[in-house]
JSON list of C-alpha atoms in Angstrom, two decimals:
[
{"chain": "A", "resi": 800, "resn": "MET", "atom": "CA", "xyz": [-0.06, 19.67, 44.30]},
{"chain": "A", "resi": 801, "resn": "ALA", "atom": "CA", "xyz": [1.49, 22.15, 42.64]},
{"chain": "A", "resi": 802, "resn": "LEU", "atom": "CA", "xyz": [2.03, 26.21, 42.93]},
{"chain": "A", "resi": 803, "resn": "ILE", "atom": "CA", "xyz": [0.92, 28.40, 40.22]},
{"chain": "A", "resi": 804, "resn": "LYS", "atom": "CA", "xyz": [0.97, 31.64, 39.89]},
{"chain": "A", "resi": 805, "resn": "CYS", "atom": "CA", "xyz": [-1.88, 33.88, 39.67]},
{"chain": "A", "resi": 806, "resn": "PRO", "atom": "CA", "xyz": [-1.95, 36.21, 36.81]},
{"chain": "A", "resi": 807, "resn": "GLU", "atom": "CA", "xyz": [-4.35, 38.41, 38.73]},
{"chain": "A", "resi": 808, "resn": "CYS", "atom": "CA", "xyz": [-2.20, 39.17, 41.84]},
{"chain": "A", "resi": 809, "resn": "GLY", "atom": "CA", "xyz": [1.46, 37.28, 41.49]},
{"chain": "A", "resi": 810, "resn": "LYS", "atom": "CA", "xyz": [0.83, 35.76, 44.43]},
{"chain": "A", "resi": 811, "resn": "GLU", "atom": "CA", "xyz": [1.36, 31.17, 44.56]},
{"chain": "A", "resi": 812, "resn": "VAL", "atom": "CA", "xyz": [-1.86, 29.93, 45.01]},
{"chain": "A", "resi": 813, "resn": "SER", "atom": "CA", "xyz": [-2.12, 26.00, 44.28]},
{"chain": "A", "resi": 814, "resn": "ASP", "atom": "CA", "xyz": [-3.54, 24.39, 41.63]},
{"chain": "A", "resi": 815, "resn": "LYS", "atom": "CA", "xyz": [-5.95, 22.47, 42.95]},
{"chain": "A", "resi": 816, "resn": "ALA", "atom": "CA", "xyz": [-8.37, 25.55, 44.16]},
{"chain": "A", "resi": 817, "resn": "SER", "atom": "CA", "xyz": [-11.07, 26.82, 42.37]},
{"chain": "A", "resi": 818, "resn": "SER", "atom": "CA", "xyz": [-9.63, 30.90, 43.09]},
{"chain": "A", "resi": 819, "resn": "CYS", "atom": "CA", "xyz": [-6.86, 32.56, 44.09]},
{"chain": "A", "resi": 820, "resn": "PRO", "atom": "CA", "xyz": [-7.54, 33.79, 47.99]},
{"chain": "A", "resi": 821, "resn": "ASN", "atom": "CA", "xyz": [-5.98, 36.83, 47.52]},
{"chain": "A", "resi": 822, "resn": "CYS", "atom": "CA", "xyz": [-7.69, 38.50, 44.55]},
{"chain": "A", "resi": 823, "resn": "GLY", "atom": "CA", "xyz": [-10.64, 35.68, 43.73]},
{"chain": "A", "resi": 824, "resn": "TYR", "atom": "CA", "xyz": [-8.92, 35.33, 40.37]},
{"chain": "A", "resi": 825, "resn": "PRO", "atom": "CA", "xyz": [-10.66, 32.07, 38.79]},
{"chain": "A", "resi": 826, "resn": "ILE", "atom": "CA", "xyz": [-7.47, 29.19, 38.57]},
{"chain": "A", "resi": 827, "resn": "SER", "atom": "CA", "xyz": [-9.69, 26.99, 36.67]},
{"chain": "A", "resi": 828, "resn": "ASN", "atom": "CA", "xyz": [-9.39, 30.02, 33.59]},
{"chain": "A", "resi": 829, "resn": "ILE", "atom": "CA", "xyz": [-5.43, 28.45, 34.41]},
{"chain": "A", "resi": 830, "resn": "LYS", "atom": "CA", "xyz": [-5.98, 25.55, 33.36]},
{"chain": "A", "resi": 831, "resn": "ILE", "atom": "CA", "xyz": [-8.55, 25.36, 30.39]},
{"chain": "A", "resi": 832, "resn": "GLN", "atom": "CA", "xyz": [-6.03, 28.06, 29.10]},
{"chain": "A", "resi": 833, "resn": "GLU", "atom": "CA", "xyz": [-3.09, 25.65, 29.34]},
{"chain": "A", "resi": 834, "resn": "ARG", "atom": "CA", "xyz": [-4.68, 23.09, 27.95]},
{"chain": "A", "resi": 835, "resn": "ASN", "atom": "CA", "xyz": [-5.59, 24.82, 25.20]},
{"chain": "A", "resi": 836, "resn": "VAL", "atom": "CA", "xyz": [-1.80, 25.46, 24.13]},
{"chain": "A", "resi": 837, "resn": "GLY", "atom": "CA", "xyz": [-0.88, 22.06, 25.08]},
{"chain": "A", "resi": 838, "resn": "THR", "atom": "CA", "xyz": [-3.51, 20.94, 22.02]},
{"chain": "A", "resi": 839, "resn": "ALA", "atom": "CA", "xyz": [-2.48, 22.78, 19.81]},
{"chain": "A", "resi": 840, "resn": "ASN", "atom": "CA", "xyz": [0.98, 22.29, 20.34]},
{"chain": "A", "resi": 841, "resn": "SER", "atom": "CA", "xyz": [0.39, 19.32, 19.96]},
{"chain": "A", "resi": 842, "resn": "ASN", "atom": "CA", "xyz": [-1.47, 19.32, 16.48]},
{"chain": "A", "resi": 843, "resn": "ILE", "atom": "CA", "xyz": [2.49, 21.34, 15.04]},
{"chain": "A", "resi": 844, "resn": "VAL", "atom": "CA", "xyz": [4.61, 18.84, 12.58]},
{"chain": "A", "resi": 845, "resn": "ASP", "atom": "CA", "xyz": [7.32, 19.32, 12.94]},
{"chain": "A", "resi": 846, "resn": "GLU", "atom": "CA", "xyz": [8.61, 18.48, 8.84]},
{"chain": "A", "resi": 847, "resn": "GLU", "atom": "CA", "xyz": [12.48, 17.76, 9.06]},
{"chain": "A", "resi": 848, "resn": "ASN", "atom": "CA", "xyz": [11.78, 15.03, 11.36]},
{"chain": "A", "resi": 849, "resn": "MET", "atom": "CA", "xyz": [9.59, 13.25, 8.78]},
{"chain": "A", "resi": 850, "resn": "ARG", "atom": "CA", "xyz": [10.21, 10.71, 7.36]},
{"chain": "A", "resi": 851, "resn": "PHE", "atom": "CA", "xyz": [10.64, 11.60, 3.12]},
{"chain": "A", "resi": 852, "resn": "VAL", "atom": "CA", "xyz": [7.73, 9.45, 2.73]},
{"chain": "A", "resi": 853, "resn": "GLU", "atom": "CA", "xyz": [5.25, 11.77, 5.09]},
{"chain": "A", "resi": 854, "resn": "ARG", "atom": "CA", "xyz": [6.18, 15.28, 4.01]},
{"chain": "A", "resi": 855, "resn": "PRO", "atom": "CA", "xyz": [3.01, 16.93, 1.72]},
{"chain": "A", "resi": 856, "resn": "LEU", "atom": "CA", "xyz": [5.74, 17.34, -0.69]},
{"chain": "A", "resi": 857, "resn": "CYS", "atom": "CA", "xyz": [6.32, 13.16, -1.71]},
{"chain": "A", "resi": 858, "resn": "SER", "atom": "CA", "xyz": [2.28, 12.73, -1.72]},
{"chain": "A", "resi": 859, "resn": "PHE", "atom": "CA", "xyz": [2.49, 15.24, -4.75]},
{"chain": "A", "resi": 860, "resn": "ILE", "atom": "CA", "xyz": [4.86, 14.43, -6.59]},
{"chain": "A", "resi": 861, "resn": "PHE", "atom": "CA", "xyz": [3.73, 10.76, -6.77]},
{"chain": "A", "resi": 862, "resn": "LEU", "atom": "CA", "xyz": [0.61, 11.66, -7.24]},
{"chain": "A", "resi": 863, "resn": "LEU", "atom": "CA", "xyz": [1.39, 12.90, -10.87]},
{"chain": "A", "resi": 864, "resn": "PHE", "atom": "CA", "xyz": [4.44, 10.70, -11.44]},
{"chain": "A", "resi": 865, "resn": "PHE", "atom": "CA", "xyz": [3.50, 8.14, -9.62]},
{"chain": "A", "resi": 866, "resn": "TRP", "atom": "CA", "xyz": [-0.63, 7.46, -8.90]},
{"chain": "A", "resi": 867, "resn": "PRO", "atom": "CA", "xyz": [-1.67, 4.84, -7.06]},
{"chain": "A", "resi": 868, "resn": "VAL", "atom": "CA", "xyz": [1.86, 5.33, -4.30]},
{"chain": "A", "resi": 869, "resn": "GLY", "atom": "CA", "xyz": [0.21, 9.25, -4.16]},
{"chain": "A", "resi": 870, "resn": "MET", "atom": "CA", "xyz": [-3.09, 8.19, -3.60]},
{"chain": "A", "resi": 871, "resn": "TYR", "atom": "CA", "xyz": [-2.08, 5.90, -0.55]},
{"chain": "A", "resi": 872, "resn": "THR", "atom": "CA", "xyz": [0.68, 8.28, 0.67]},
{"chain": "A", "resi": 873, "resn": "MET", "atom": "CA", "xyz": [-2.44, 11.18, 0.68]},
{"chain": "A", "resi": 874, "resn": "TRP", "atom": "CA", "xyz": [-5.39, 9.87, 2.76]},
{"chain": "A", "resi": 875, "resn": "LYS", "atom": "CA", "xyz": [-2.34, 7.72, 4.69]},
{"chain": "A", "resi": 876, "resn": "TYR", "atom": "CA", "xyz": [-0.68, 10.59, 6.40]},
{"chain": "A", "resi": 877, "resn": "LYS", "atom": "CA", "xyz": [-3.48, 12.77, 5.86]},
{"chain": "A", "resi": 878, "resn": "HIS", "atom": "CA", "xyz": [-1.54, 15.99, 4.15]},
{"chain": "A", "resi": 879, "resn": "PHE", "atom": "CA", "xyz": [-4.07, 17.50, 2.59]},
{"chain": "A", "resi": 880, "resn": "SER", "atom": "CA", "xyz": [-7.82, 18.45, 3.78]},
{"chain": "A", "resi": 881, "resn": "SER", "atom": "CA", "xyz": [-10.58, 15.34, 3.55]},
{"chain": "A", "resi": 882, "resn": "THR", "atom": "CA", "xyz": [-12.66, 17.68, 0.61]},
{"chain": "A", "resi": 883, "resn": "ALA", "atom": "CA", "xyz": [-9.10, 18.03, -1.27]},
{"chain": "A", "resi": 884, "resn": "ARG", "atom": "CA", "xyz": [-8.38, 14.46, -1.03]},
{"chain": "A", "resi": 885, "resn": "ILE", "atom": "CA", "xyz": [-12.31, 13.02, -2.27]},
{"chain": "A", "resi": 886, "resn": "ILE", "atom": "CA", "xyz": [-11.98, 15.28, -5.15]},
{"chain": "A", "resi": 887, "resn": "ILE", "atom": "CA", "xyz": [-7.93, 14.18, -6.21]},
{"chain": "A", "resi": 888, "resn": "THR", "atom": "CA", "xyz": [-9.42, 10.70, -5.91]},
{"chain": "A", "resi": 889, "resn": "ILE", "atom": "CA", "xyz": [-12.66, 11.48, -8.22]},
{"chain": "A", "resi": 890, "resn": "LEU", "atom": "CA", "xyz": [-10.38, 13.17, -10.63]},
{"chain": "A", "resi": 891, "resn": "ILE", "atom": "CA", "xyz": [-7.92, 10.56, -11.43]},
{"chain": "A", "resi": 892, "resn": "ILE", "atom": "CA", "xyz": [-10.78, 7.66, -10.84]},
{"chain": "A", "resi": 893, "resn": "PHE", "atom": "CA", "xyz": [-12.86, 10.00, -13.70]},
{"chain": "A", "resi": 894, "resn": "LEU", "atom": "CA", "xyz": [-9.03, 10.01, -16.03]},
{"chain": "A", "resi": 895, "resn": "LEU", "atom": "CA", "xyz": [-8.80, 6.32, -15.83]},
{"chain": "A", "resi": 896, "resn": "LEU", "atom": "CA", "xyz": [-12.57, 5.70, -16.81]},
{"chain": "A", "resi": 897, "resn": "ILE", "atom": "CA", "xyz": [-11.90, 7.79, -19.51]},
{"chain": "A", "resi": 898, "resn": "TYR", "atom": "CA", "xyz": [-8.71, 5.84, -20.81]},
{"chain": "A", "resi": 899, "resn": "ILE", "atom": "CA", "xyz": [-10.16, 2.53, -20.83]},
{"chain": "A", "resi": 900, "resn": "ILE", "atom": "CA", "xyz": [-13.20, 3.72, -22.70]},
{"chain": "A", "resi": 901, "resn": "GLY", "atom": "CA", "xyz": [-10.85, 5.59, -24.96]},
{"chain": "A", "resi": 902, "resn": "ASN", "atom": "CA", "xyz": [-8.98, 2.06, -25.59]},
{"chain": "A", "resi": 903, "resn": "MET", "atom": "CA", "xyz": [-11.85, -0.27, -25.76]},
{"chain": "A", "resi": 904, "resn": "ARG", "atom": "CA", "xyz": [-12.66, 1.59, -29.13]}
]
């Protein structure tokens, strides 16, 4: 059990309480806000601590110069939205088919 400050009146209240006994402010609102802030911070990516292969720029470079590795890193590390990944994949497959069909003549 921990004591937290009520944002309404500033008195210390148990984190297990449903509302502040002094002013009646609902403590459950504080818990929900803290949980939302925690999940928002966990989605932030620190690019400095990432390996080079995990960075979005690396996927882009590999897509340009060595597309099989670029496709792999793009899908594994999910650098782009799923729609962008699908479009890029379809485009690369389309270009590959054009290349194969063009060499058959």
